[in-house]
mmCIF file of C-alpha atoms and ligand atoms in Angstrom:
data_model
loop_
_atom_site.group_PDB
_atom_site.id
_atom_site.type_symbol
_atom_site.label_atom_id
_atom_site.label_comp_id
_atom_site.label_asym_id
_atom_site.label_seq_id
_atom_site.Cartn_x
_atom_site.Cartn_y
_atom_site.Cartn_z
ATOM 1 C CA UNK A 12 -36.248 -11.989 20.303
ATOM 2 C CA UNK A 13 -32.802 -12.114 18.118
ATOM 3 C CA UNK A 14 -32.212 -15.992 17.365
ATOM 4 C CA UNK A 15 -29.102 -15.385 15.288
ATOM 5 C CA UNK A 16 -25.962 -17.497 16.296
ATOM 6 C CA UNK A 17 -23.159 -14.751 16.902
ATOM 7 C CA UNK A 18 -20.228 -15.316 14.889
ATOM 8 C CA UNK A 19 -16.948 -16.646 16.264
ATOM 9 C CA UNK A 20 -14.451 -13.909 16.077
ATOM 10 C CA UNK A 21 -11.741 -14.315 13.578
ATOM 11 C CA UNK A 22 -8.161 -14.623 14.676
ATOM 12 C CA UNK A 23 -5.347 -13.165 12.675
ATOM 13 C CA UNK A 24 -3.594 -16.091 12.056
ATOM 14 C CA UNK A 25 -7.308 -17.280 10.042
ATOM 15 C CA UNK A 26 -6.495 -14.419 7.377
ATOM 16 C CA UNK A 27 -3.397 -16.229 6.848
ATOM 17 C CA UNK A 28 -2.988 -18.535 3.635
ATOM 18 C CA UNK A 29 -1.426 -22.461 3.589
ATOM 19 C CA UNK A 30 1.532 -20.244 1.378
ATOM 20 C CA UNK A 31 4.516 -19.642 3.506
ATOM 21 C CA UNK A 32 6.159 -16.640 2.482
ATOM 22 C CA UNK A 33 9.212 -16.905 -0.048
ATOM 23 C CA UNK A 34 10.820 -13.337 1.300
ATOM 24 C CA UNK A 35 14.731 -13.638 2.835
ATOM 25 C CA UNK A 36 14.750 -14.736 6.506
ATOM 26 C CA UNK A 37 14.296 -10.335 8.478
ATOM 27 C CA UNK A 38 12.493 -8.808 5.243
ATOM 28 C CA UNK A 39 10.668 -6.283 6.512
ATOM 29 C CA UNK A 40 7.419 -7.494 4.613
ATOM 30 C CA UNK A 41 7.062 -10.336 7.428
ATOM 31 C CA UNK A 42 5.907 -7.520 9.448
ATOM 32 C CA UNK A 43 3.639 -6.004 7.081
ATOM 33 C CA UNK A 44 1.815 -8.909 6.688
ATOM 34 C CA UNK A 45 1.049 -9.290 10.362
ATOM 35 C CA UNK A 46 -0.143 -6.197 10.276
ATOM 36 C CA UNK A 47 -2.328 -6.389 7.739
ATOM 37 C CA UNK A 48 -3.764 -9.934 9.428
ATOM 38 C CA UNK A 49 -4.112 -7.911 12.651
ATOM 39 C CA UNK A 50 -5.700 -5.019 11.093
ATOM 40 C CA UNK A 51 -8.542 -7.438 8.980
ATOM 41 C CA UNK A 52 -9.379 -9.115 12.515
ATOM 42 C CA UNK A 53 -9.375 -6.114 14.201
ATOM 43 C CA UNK A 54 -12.012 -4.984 11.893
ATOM 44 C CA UNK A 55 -13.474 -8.025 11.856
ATOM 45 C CA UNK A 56 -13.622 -8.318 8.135
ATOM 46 C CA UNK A 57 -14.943 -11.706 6.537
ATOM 47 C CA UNK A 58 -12.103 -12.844 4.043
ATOM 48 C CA UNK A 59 -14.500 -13.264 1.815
ATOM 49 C CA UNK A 60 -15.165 -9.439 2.038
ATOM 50 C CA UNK A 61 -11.699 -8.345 1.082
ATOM 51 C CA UNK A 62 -9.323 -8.439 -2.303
ATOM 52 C CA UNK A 63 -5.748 -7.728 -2.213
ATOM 53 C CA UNK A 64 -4.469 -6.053 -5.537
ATOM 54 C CA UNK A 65 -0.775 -6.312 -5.958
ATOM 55 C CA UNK A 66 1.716 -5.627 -8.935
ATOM 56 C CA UNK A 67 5.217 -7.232 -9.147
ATOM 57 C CA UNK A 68 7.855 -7.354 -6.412
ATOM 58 C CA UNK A 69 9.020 -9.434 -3.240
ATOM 59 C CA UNK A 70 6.160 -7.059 -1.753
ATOM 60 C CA UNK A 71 3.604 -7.714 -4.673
ATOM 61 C CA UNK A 72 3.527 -11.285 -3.198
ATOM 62 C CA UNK A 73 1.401 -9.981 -0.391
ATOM 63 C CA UNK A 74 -1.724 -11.719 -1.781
ATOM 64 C CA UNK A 75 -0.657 -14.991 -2.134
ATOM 65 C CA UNK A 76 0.025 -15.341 1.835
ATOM 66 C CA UNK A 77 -3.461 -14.433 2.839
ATOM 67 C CA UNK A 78 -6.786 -16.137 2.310
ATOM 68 C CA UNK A 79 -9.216 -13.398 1.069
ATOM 69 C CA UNK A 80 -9.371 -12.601 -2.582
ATOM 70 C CA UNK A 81 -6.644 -11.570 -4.111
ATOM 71 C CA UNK A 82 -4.725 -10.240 -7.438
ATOM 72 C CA UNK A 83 -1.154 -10.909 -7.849
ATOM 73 C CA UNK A 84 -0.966 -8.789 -11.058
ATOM 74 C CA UNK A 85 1.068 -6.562 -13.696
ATOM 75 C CA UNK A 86 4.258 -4.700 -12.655
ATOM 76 C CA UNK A 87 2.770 -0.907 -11.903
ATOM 77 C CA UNK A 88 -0.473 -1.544 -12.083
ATOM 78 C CA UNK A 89 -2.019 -2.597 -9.096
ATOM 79 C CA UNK A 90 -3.629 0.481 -8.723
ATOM 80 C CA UNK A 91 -5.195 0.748 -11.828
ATOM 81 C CA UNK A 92 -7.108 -3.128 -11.234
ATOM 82 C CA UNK A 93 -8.180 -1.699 -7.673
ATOM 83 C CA UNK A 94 -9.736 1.204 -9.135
ATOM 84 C CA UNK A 95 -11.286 -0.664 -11.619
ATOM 85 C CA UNK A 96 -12.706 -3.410 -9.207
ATOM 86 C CA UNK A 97 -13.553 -1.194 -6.324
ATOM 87 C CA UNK A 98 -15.736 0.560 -9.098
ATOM 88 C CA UNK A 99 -17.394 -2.677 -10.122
ATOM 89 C CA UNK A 100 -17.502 -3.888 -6.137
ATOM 90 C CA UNK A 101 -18.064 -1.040 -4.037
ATOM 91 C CA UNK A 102 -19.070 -3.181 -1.125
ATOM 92 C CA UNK A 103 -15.688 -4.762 -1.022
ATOM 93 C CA UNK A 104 -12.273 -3.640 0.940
ATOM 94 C CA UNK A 105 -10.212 -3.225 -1.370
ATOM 95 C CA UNK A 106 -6.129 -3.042 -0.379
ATOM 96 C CA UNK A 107 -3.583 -2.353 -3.035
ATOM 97 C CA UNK A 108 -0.105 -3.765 -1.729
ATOM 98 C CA UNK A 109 3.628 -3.375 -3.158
ATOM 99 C CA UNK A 110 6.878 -1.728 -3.608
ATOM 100 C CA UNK A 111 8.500 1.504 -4.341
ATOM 101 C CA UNK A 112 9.501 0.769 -7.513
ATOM 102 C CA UNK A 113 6.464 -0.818 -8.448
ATOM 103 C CA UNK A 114 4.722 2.426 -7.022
ATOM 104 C CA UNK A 115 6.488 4.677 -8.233
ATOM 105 C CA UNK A 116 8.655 4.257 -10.675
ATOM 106 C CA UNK A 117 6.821 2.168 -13.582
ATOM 107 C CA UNK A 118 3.661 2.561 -11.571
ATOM 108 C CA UNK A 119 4.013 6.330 -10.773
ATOM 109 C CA UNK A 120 1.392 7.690 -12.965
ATOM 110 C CA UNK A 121 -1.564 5.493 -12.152
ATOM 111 C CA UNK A 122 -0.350 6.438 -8.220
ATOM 112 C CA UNK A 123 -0.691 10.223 -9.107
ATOM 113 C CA UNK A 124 -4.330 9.714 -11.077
ATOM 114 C CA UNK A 125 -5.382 7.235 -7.697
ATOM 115 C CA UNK A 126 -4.661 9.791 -5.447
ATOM 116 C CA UNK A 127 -6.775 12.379 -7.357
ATOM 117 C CA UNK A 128 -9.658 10.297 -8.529
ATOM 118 C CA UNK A 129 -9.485 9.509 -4.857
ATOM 119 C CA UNK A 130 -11.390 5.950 -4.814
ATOM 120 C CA UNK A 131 -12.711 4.440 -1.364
ATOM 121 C CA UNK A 132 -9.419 2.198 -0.965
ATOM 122 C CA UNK A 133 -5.986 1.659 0.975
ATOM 123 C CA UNK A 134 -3.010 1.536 -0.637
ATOM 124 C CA UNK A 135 0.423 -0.344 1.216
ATOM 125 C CA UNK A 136 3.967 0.565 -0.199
ATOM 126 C CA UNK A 137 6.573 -1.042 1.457
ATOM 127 C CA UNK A 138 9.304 1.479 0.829
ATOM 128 C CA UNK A 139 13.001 -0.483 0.953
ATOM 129 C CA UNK A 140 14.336 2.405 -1.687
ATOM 130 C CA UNK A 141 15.570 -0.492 -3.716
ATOM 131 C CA UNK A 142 14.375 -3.277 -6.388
ATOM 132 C CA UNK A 143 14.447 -6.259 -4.303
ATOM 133 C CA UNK A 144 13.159 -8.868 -6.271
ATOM 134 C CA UNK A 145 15.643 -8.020 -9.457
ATOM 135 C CA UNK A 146 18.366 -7.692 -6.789
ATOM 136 C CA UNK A 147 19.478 -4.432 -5.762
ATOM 137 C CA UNK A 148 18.928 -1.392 -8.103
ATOM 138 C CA UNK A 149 18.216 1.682 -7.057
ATOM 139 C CA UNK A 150 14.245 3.148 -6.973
ATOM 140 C CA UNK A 151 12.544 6.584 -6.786
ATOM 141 C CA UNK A 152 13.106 6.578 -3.161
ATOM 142 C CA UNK A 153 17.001 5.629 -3.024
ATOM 143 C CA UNK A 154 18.913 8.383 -1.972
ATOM 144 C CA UNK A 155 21.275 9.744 -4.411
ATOM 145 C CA UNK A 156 25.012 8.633 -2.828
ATOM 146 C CA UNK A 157 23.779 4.860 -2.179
ATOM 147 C CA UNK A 158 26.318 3.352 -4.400
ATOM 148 C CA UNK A 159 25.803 -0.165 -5.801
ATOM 149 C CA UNK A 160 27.835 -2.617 -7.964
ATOM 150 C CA UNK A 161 28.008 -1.769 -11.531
ATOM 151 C CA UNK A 162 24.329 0.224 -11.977
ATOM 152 C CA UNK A 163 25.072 2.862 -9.787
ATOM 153 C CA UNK A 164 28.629 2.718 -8.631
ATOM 154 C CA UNK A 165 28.802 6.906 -7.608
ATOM 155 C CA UNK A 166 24.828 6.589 -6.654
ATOM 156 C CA UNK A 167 22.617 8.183 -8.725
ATOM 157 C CA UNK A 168 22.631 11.544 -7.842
ATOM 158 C CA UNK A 169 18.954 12.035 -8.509
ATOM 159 C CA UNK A 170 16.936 13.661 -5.941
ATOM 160 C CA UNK A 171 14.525 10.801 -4.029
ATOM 161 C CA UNK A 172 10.845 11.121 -4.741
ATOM 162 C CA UNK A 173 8.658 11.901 -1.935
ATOM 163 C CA UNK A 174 5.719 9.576 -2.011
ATOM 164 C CA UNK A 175 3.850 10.919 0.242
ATOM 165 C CA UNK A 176 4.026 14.951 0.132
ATOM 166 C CA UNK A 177 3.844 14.215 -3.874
ATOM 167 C CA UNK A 178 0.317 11.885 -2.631
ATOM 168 C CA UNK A 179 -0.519 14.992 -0.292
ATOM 169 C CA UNK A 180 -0.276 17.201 -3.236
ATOM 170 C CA UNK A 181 -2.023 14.611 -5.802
ATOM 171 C CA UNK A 182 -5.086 14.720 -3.234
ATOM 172 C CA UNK A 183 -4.795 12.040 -1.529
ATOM 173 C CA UNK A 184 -7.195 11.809 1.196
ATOM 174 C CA UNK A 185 -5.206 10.142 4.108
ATOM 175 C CA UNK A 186 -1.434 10.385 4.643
ATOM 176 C CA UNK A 187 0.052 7.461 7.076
ATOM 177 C CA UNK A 188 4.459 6.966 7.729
ATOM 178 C CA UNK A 189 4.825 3.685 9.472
ATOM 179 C CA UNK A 190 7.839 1.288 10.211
ATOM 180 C CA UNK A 191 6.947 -2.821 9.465
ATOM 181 C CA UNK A 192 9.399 -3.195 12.617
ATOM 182 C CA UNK A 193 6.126 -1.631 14.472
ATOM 183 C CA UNK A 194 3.678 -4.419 13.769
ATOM 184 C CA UNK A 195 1.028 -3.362 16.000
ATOM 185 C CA UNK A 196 1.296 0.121 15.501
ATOM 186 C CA UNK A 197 1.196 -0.416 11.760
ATOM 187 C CA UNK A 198 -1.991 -2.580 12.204
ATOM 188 C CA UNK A 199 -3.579 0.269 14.118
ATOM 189 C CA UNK A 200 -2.682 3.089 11.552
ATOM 190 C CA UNK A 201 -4.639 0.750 9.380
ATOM 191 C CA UNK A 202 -7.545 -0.174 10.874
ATOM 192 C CA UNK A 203 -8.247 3.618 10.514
ATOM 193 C CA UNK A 204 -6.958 4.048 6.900
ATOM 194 C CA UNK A 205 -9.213 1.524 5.798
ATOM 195 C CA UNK A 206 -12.374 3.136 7.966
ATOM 196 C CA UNK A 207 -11.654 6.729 6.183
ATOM 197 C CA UNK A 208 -13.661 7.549 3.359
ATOM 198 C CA UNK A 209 -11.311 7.797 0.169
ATOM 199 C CA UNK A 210 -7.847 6.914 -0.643
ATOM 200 C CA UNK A 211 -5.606 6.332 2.145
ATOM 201 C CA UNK A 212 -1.991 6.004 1.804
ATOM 202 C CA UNK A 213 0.405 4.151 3.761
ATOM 203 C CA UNK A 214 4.126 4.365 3.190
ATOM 204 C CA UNK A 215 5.635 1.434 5.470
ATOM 205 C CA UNK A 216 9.298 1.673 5.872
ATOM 206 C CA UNK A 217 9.860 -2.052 5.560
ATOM 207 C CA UNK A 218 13.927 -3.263 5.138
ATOM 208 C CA UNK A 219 15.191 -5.164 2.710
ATOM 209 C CA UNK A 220 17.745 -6.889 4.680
ATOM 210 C CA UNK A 221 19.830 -8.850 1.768
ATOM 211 C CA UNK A 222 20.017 -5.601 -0.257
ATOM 212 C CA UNK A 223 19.869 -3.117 2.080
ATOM 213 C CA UNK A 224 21.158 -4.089 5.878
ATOM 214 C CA UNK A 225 21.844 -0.917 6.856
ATOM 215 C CA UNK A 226 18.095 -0.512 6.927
ATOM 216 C CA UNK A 227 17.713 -2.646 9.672
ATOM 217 C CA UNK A 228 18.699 0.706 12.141
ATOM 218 C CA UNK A 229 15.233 2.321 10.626
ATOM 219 C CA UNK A 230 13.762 1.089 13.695
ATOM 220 C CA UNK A 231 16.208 3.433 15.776
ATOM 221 C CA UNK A 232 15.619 6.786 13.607
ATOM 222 C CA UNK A 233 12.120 6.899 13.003
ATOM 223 C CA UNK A 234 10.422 9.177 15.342
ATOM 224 C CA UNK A 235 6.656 9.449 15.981
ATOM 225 C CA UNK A 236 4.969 12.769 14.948
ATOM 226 C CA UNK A 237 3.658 14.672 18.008
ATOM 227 C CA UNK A 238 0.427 13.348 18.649
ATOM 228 C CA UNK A 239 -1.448 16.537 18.648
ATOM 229 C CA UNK A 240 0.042 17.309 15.189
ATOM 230 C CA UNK A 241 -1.686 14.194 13.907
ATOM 231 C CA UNK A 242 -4.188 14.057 11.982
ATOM 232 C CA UNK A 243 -4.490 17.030 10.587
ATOM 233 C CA UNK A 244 -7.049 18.451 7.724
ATOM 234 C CA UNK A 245 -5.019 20.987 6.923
ATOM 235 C CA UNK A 246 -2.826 20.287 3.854
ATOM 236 C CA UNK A 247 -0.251 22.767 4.600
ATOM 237 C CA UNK A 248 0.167 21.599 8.347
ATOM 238 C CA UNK A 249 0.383 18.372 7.146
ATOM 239 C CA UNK A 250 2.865 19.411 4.385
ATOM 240 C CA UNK A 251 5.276 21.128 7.143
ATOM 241 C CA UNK A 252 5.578 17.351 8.501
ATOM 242 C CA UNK A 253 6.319 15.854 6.234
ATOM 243 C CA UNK A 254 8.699 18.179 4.702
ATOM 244 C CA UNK A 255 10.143 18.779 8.046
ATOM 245 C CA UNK A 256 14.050 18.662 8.575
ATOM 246 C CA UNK A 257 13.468 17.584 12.284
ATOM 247 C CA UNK A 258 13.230 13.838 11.401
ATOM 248 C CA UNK A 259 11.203 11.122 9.697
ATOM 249 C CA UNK A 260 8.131 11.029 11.074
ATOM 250 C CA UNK A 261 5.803 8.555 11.889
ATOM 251 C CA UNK A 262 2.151 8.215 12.159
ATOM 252 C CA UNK A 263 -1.313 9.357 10.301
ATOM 253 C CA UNK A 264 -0.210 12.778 8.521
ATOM 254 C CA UNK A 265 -3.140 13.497 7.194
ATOM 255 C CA UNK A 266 -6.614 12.755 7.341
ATOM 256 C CA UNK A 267 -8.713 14.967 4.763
ATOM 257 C CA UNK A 268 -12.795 15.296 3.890
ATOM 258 C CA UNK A 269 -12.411 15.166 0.011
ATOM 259 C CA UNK A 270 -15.545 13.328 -1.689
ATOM 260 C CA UNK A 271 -15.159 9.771 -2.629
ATOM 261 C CA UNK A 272 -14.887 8.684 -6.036
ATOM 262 C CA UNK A 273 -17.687 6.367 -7.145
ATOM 263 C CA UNK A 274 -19.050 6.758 -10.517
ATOM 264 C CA UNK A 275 -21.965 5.161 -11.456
ATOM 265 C CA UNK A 276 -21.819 2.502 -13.473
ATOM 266 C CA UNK A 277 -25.060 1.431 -14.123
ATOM 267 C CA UNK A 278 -26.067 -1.813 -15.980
ATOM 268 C CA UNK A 279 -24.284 -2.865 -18.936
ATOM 269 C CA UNK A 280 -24.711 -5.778 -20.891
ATOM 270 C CA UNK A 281 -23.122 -6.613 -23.539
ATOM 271 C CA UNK A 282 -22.589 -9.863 -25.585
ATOM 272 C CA UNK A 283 -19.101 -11.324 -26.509
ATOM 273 C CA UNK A 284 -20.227 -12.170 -30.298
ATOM 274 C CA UNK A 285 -20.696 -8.074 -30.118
ATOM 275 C CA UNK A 286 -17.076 -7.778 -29.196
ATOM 276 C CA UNK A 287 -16.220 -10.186 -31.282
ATOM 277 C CA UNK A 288 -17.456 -8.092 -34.692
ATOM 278 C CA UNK A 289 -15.870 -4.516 -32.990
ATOM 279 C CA UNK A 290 -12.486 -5.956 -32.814
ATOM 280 C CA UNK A 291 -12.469 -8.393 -36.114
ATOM 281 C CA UNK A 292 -9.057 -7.437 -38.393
HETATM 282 C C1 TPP B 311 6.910 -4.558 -17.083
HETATM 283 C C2 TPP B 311 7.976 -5.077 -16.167
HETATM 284 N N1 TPP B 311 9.133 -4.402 -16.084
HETATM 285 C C3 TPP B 311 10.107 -4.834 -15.246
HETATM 286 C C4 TPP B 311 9.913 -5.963 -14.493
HETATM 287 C C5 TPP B 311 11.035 -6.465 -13.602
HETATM 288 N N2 TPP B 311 10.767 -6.193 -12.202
HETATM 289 C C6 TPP B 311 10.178 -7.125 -11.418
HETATM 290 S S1 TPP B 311 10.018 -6.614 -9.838
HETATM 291 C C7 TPP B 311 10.770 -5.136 -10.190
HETATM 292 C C8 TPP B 311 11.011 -4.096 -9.133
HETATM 293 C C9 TPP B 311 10.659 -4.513 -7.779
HETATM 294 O O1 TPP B 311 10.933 -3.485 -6.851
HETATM 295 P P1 TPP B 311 9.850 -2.969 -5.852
HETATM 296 O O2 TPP B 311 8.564 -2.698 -6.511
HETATM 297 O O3 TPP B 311 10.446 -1.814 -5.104
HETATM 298 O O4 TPP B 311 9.569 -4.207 -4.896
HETATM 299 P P2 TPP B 311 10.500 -5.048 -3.901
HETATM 300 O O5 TPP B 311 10.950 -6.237 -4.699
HETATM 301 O O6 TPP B 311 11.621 -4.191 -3.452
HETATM 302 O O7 TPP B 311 9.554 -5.392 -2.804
HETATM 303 C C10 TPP B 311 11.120 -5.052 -11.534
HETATM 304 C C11 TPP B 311 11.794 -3.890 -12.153
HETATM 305 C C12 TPP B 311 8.670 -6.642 -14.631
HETATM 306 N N3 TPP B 311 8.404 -7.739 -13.896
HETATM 307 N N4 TPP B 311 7.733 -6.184 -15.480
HETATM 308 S S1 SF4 B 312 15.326 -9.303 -1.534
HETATM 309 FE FE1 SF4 B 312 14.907 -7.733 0.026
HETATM 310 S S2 SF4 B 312 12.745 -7.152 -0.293
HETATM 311 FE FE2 SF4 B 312 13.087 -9.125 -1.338
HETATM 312 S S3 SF4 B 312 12.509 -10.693 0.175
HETATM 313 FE FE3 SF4 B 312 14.719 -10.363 0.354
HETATM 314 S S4 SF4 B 312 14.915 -8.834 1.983
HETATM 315 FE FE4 SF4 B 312 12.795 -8.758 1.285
#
């Protein structure tokens, strides 16, 4: 006979920290947090069980507003410390949050070696095409004409990188588009990014409202890939969406059968006196 006490079921709201969030009153990263709280319950994931690895940005706050472990860290290297600690913690979910330019500008070559070491982990950008946090230049992902104050005051005329057909490319091993205005959609696309084996990529369009207000009409332009062209293992079918001049779509892209990186680490020991002598001047 089983005597064990089932668990209560966690709520979102109990993934949640006592840290209200800082962003501007209709950020866009209000939304991503909910679903991220939604996805955890949904998976029924003890806190305990997950670490949130951020670098720097109003996005890169993400772990300080919920209550699992978490790493608010360097400026383009959050995916760098989640490789390193999904290595060392396998049994963990491990969630790498932040922005585009934290992504992919300073951060852009650790995102190009992640998506070809292809480690067991999700990774959230919430795409705004600008620099929030240091208030309003342009990123990777701005479009060339967007003209701002005195940075970029005829745009930058520089083609916008594309995150994900460059992660597509880079061999990434699931391909999601979402929109933070879709909370529960979002939270759905991610319950399933963070059940697929490898590295799963999730590009949320997620306004910055200050910044960027015009952004706020995402919600109306975004269209949903046709479901039957979802999920797709085929790179070049998945390629033709997401290069695809009919619209921006949204939903899972791609969802490939690469193997998972997981070296083996083994035991090591080692004693900080030993250090000590290696590194002496
Ligand atoms: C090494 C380093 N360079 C530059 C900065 C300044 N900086 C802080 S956040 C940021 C960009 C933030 O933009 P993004 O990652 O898109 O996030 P958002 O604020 O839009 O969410 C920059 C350049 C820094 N903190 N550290
Ligand atoms: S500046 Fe933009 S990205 Fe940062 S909190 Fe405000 S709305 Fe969000």
């Amino acid at each position: 006979m089983n005597h064990e006490i089932p668990l209560p079921q966690l709520q979102p709201k109990e993934y949640k920290s006592a840290i209200k969030p800082v962003w501007c009153p209709g950020c866009g990263d209000f939304g991503v947090l909910g679903s991220i709280t939604k996805a955890l319950a949904g998976l029924q994931i003890q806190p305990e069980n997950v670490a949130i690895v951020s670098g720097i940005g109003c996005s890169s706050r993400m772990p300080t507003y919920l209550c699992t472990y978490g790493f608010h860290g360097v400026h383009g290297r959050a995916l760098a410390l989640a490789t390193g600690l999904k290595t060392a913690r396998p049994d963990l979910t491990v969630i790498a949050t932040g922005g585009d330019g934290d992504g992919f500008s300073i951060g852009g070559n650790h995102f190009l070696h992640t998506c070809r070491r292809n480690p067991d982990m999700t990774y959230i950008v919430m795409d705004n095409q600008v620099y929030g946090m240091t208030k309003g230049q342009a990123s990777p992902t701005t479009d060339p004409t967007w003209q701002h104050g005195k940075l970029t005051p005829a745009g930058t005329g520089i083609n916008p990188f594309q995150p994900l057909a460059i992660a597509l490319a880079a061999g990434a091993n699931f391909i999601a588009r979402c929109s933070s205005a879709d909370s529960n959609g979002t939270a759905r696309i991610l319950m399933e990014a963070i059940r697929h084996p490898g590295f799963s990529m999730l590009q949320v369009l997620s306004p910055c409202v200050t910044f960027r207000p015009e952004q706020r009409e995402w919600k109306n332009q975004l269209i949903a890939a046709p479901e039957e062209r979802q999920r797709t293992a085929d790179p070049a079918e998945a390629a033709r969406l997401l290069l695809s001049d009919e619209g921006v779509y949204t939903g899972i892209l791609f969802k490939g059968e690469r193997p998972v990186y997981q070296p083996q680490t083994g035991t090591v020991s080692a004693r900080i006196e030993a250090f000590d002598e290696e590194f002496r001047l």
